[in-house]
Amino acid sequence: MGRELIEPEEIASVVTFLASDEARVMNGSVVMADDGFASFKSDIRP
């Protein structure tokens, strides 16, 4: 955490996983790809 921008390759790896057979059992999930920002923010609301 602490970088200003996430590199496109980092997001691409998440998208590649979600499009793969390994993610076939995921259903209705929210996948956060924000370099941990949401983990440290105290007032996150859906």
mmCIF file of N, CA and C in Angstrom:
data_model
loop_
_atom_site.group_PDB
_atom_site.id
_atom_site.type_symbol
_atom_site.label_atom_id
_atom_site.label_comp_id
_atom_site.label_asym_id
_atom_site.label_seq_id
_atom_site.Cartn_x
_atom_site.Cartn_y
_atom_site.Cartn_z
ATOM 1 N N MET A 1 0.848 -1.178 0.000
ATOM 2 C CA MET A 1 0.000 0.000 0.000
ATOM 3 C C MET A 1 0.886 1.232 0.000
ATOM 4 N N GLY A 2 0.358 2.333 -0.463
ATOM 5 C CA GLY A 2 1.090 3.564 -0.444
ATOM 6 C C GLY A 2 1.418 4.100 -1.828
ATOM 7 N N ARG A 3 1.295 3.282 -2.844
ATOM 8 C CA ARG A 3 1.523 3.779 -4.193
ATOM 9 C C ARG A 3 0.319 4.587 -4.626
ATOM 10 N N GLU A 4 0.556 5.547 -5.512
ATOM 11 C CA GLU A 4 -0.561 6.376 -5.962
ATOM 12 C C GLU A 4 -1.459 5.659 -6.955
ATOM 13 N N LEU A 5 -0.867 4.921 -7.878
ATOM 14 C CA LEU A 5 -1.652 4.260 -8.915
ATOM 15 C C LEU A 5 -1.309 2.782 -8.964
ATOM 16 N N ILE A 6 -2.294 1.983 -9.257
ATOM 17 C CA ILE A 6 -2.078 0.556 -9.462
ATOM 18 C C ILE A 6 -1.726 0.372 -10.931
ATOM 19 N N GLU A 7 -0.732 -0.454 -11.177
ATOM 20 C CA GLU A 7 -0.293 -0.709 -12.553
ATOM 21 C C GLU A 7 -1.346 -1.543 -13.299
ATOM 22 N N PRO A 8 -1.523 -1.296 -14.586
ATOM 23 C CA PRO A 8 -2.493 -2.065 -15.370
ATOM 24 C C PRO A 8 -2.258 -3.573 -15.297
ATOM 25 N N GLU A 9 -1.008 -3.984 -15.207
ATOM 26 C CA GLU A 9 -0.697 -5.414 -15.118
ATOM 27 C C GLU A 9 -1.270 -6.034 -13.852
ATOM 28 N N GLU A 10 -1.328 -5.258 -12.779
ATOM 29 C CA GLU A 10 -1.886 -5.766 -11.525
ATOM 30 C C GLU A 10 -3.389 -6.005 -11.648
ATOM 31 N N ILE A 11 -4.081 -5.113 -12.301
ATOM 32 C CA ILE A 11 -5.514 -5.290 -12.532
ATOM 33 C C ILE A 11 -5.731 -6.425 -13.532
ATOM 34 N N ALA A 12 -4.875 -6.508 -14.537
ATOM 35 C CA ALA A 12 -5.008 -7.557 -15.549
ATOM 36 C C ALA A 12 -4.881 -8.939 -14.922
ATOM 37 N N SER A 13 -4.030 -9.092 -13.924
ATOM 38 C CA SER A 13 -3.884 -10.401 -13.291
ATOM 39 C C SER A 13 -5.156 -10.793 -12.542
ATOM 40 N N VAL A 14 -5.849 -9.840 -11.966
ATOM 41 C CA VAL A 14 -7.114 -10.116 -11.293
ATOM 42 C C VAL A 14 -8.172 -10.517 -12.326
ATOM 43 N N VAL A 15 -8.234 -9.776 -13.417
ATOM 44 C CA VAL A 15 -9.198 -10.077 -14.474
ATOM 45 C C VAL A 15 -8.907 -11.442 -15.096
ATOM 46 N N THR A 16 -7.630 -11.746 -15.297
ATOM 47 C CA THR A 16 -7.246 -13.054 -15.851
ATOM 48 C C THR A 16 -7.701 -14.175 -14.939
ATOM 49 N N PHE A 17 -7.512 -13.996 -13.635
ATOM 50 C CA PHE A 17 -7.981 -15.011 -12.694
ATOM 51 C C PHE A 17 -9.493 -15.174 -12.780
ATOM 52 N N LEU A 18 -10.224 -14.076 -12.776
ATOM 53 C CA LEU A 18 -11.683 -14.149 -12.796
ATOM 54 C C LEU A 18 -12.211 -14.784 -14.081
ATOM 55 N N ALA A 19 -11.460 -14.660 -15.161
ATOM 56 C CA ALA A 19 -11.872 -15.260 -16.429
ATOM 57 C C ALA A 19 -11.407 -16.709 -16.571
ATOM 58 N N SER A 20 -10.644 -17.196 -15.602
ATOM 59 C CA SER A 20 -10.082 -18.544 -15.701
ATOM 60 C C SER A 20 -11.007 -19.588 -15.082
ATOM 61 N N ASP A 21 -10.675 -20.840 -15.321
ATOM 62 C CA ASP A 21 -11.439 -21.944 -14.737
ATOM 63 C C ASP A 21 -11.304 -21.993 -13.212
ATOM 64 N N GLU A 22 -10.209 -21.466 -12.668
ATOM 65 C CA GLU A 22 -10.033 -21.474 -11.215
ATOM 66 C C GLU A 22 -11.096 -20.647 -10.500
ATOM 67 N N ALA A 23 -11.682 -19.684 -11.180
ATOM 68 C CA ALA A 23 -12.687 -18.820 -10.567
ATOM 69 C C ALA A 23 -14.108 -19.312 -10.825
ATOM 70 N N ARG A 24 -14.252 -20.509 -11.325
ATOM 71 C CA ARG A 24 -15.589 -21.001 -11.711
ATOM 72 C C ARG A 24 -16.544 -21.132 -10.533
ATOM 73 N N VAL A 25 -16.036 -21.259 -9.321
ATOM 74 C CA VAL A 25 -16.920 -21.402 -8.166
ATOM 75 C C VAL A 25 -17.253 -20.060 -7.520
ATOM 76 N N MET A 26 -16.670 -18.987 -8.020
ATOM 77 C CA MET A 26 -16.985 -17.660 -7.482
ATOM 78 C C MET A 26 -18.311 -17.200 -8.061
ATOM 79 N N ASN A 27 -19.169 -16.693 -7.186
ATOM 80 C CA ASN A 27 -20.492 -16.282 -7.619
ATOM 81 C C ASN A 27 -20.957 -15.131 -6.735
ATOM 82 N N GLY A 28 -21.236 -14.010 -7.340
ATOM 83 C CA GLY A 28 -21.755 -12.875 -6.585
ATOM 84 C C GLY A 28 -20.755 -12.257 -5.638
ATOM 85 N N SER A 29 -19.476 -12.324 -5.967
ATOM 86 C CA SER A 29 -18.436 -11.786 -5.091
ATOM 87 C C SER A 29 -17.965 -10.428 -5.580
ATOM 88 N N VAL A 30 -17.567 -9.599 -4.640
ATOM 89 C CA VAL A 30 -16.924 -8.335 -4.962
ATOM 90 C C VAL A 30 -15.433 -8.547 -4.745
ATOM 91 N N VAL A 31 -14.658 -8.322 -5.775
ATOM 92 C CA VAL A 31 -13.213 -8.491 -5.686
ATOM 93 C C VAL A 31 -12.588 -7.103 -5.688
ATOM 94 N N MET A 32 -11.992 -6.749 -4.577
ATOM 95 C CA MET A 32 -11.353 -5.441 -4.454
ATOM 96 C C MET A 32 -9.927 -5.527 -4.975
ATOM 97 N N ALA A 33 -9.594 -4.683 -5.915
ATOM 98 C CA ALA A 33 -8.237 -4.602 -6.451
ATOM 99 C C ALA A 33 -7.776 -3.156 -6.273
ATOM 100 N N ASP A 34 -7.546 -2.785 -5.018
ATOM 101 C CA ASP A 34 -7.250 -1.384 -4.708
ATOM 102 C C ASP A 34 -5.979 -1.213 -3.888
ATOM 103 N N ASP A 35 -5.076 -2.191 -3.959
ATOM 104 C CA ASP A 35 -3.796 -2.142 -3.256
ATOM 105 C C ASP A 35 -3.976 -2.046 -1.742
ATOM 106 N N GLY A 36 -5.081 -2.573 -1.233
ATOM 107 C CA GLY A 36 -5.327 -2.597 0.203
ATOM 108 C C GLY A 36 -5.954 -1.337 0.767
ATOM 109 N N PHE A 37 -6.297 -0.384 -0.076
ATOM 110 C CA PHE A 37 -6.861 0.875 0.403
ATOM 111 C C PHE A 37 -8.105 0.661 1.257
ATOM 112 N N ALA A 38 -9.019 -0.176 0.799
ATOM 113 C CA ALA A 38 -10.277 -0.383 1.512
ATOM 114 C C ALA A 38 -10.064 -1.055 2.864
ATOM 115 N N SER A 39 -8.990 -1.804 3.016
ATOM 116 C CA SER A 39 -8.708 -2.486 4.284
ATOM 117 C C SER A 39 -8.368 -1.505 5.394
ATOM 118 N N PHE A 40 -7.855 -0.348 5.027
ATOM 119 C CA PHE A 40 -7.395 0.616 6.026
ATOM 120 C C PHE A 40 -8.301 1.812 6.160
ATOM 121 N N LYS A 41 -9.351 1.878 5.389
ATOM 122 C CA LYS A 41 -10.292 2.991 5.469
ATOM 123 C C LYS A 41 -11.387 2.606 6.438
ATOM 124 N N SER A 42 -11.651 3.426 7.418
ATOM 125 C CA SER A 42 -12.565 3.031 8.496
ATOM 126 C C SER A 42 -14.036 3.241 8.196
ATOM 127 N N ASP A 43 -14.387 4.092 7.270
ATOM 128 C CA ASP A 43 -15.800 4.406 7.061
ATOM 129 C C ASP A 43 -16.322 3.957 5.703
ATOM 130 N N ILE A 44 -15.960 2.756 5.300
ATOM 131 C CA ILE A 44 -16.433 2.242 4.009
ATOM 132 C C ILE A 44 -17.874 1.774 4.149
ATOM 133 N N ARG A 45 -18.697 2.213 3.245
ATOM 134 C CA ARG A 45 -20.099 1.805 3.225
ATOM 135 C C ARG A 45 -20.403 1.233 1.860
ATOM 136 N N PRO A 46 -21.158 0.138 1.795
ATOM 137 C CA PRO A 46 -21.487 -0.437 0.472
ATOM 138 C C PRO A 46 -22.361 0.470 -0.369
#
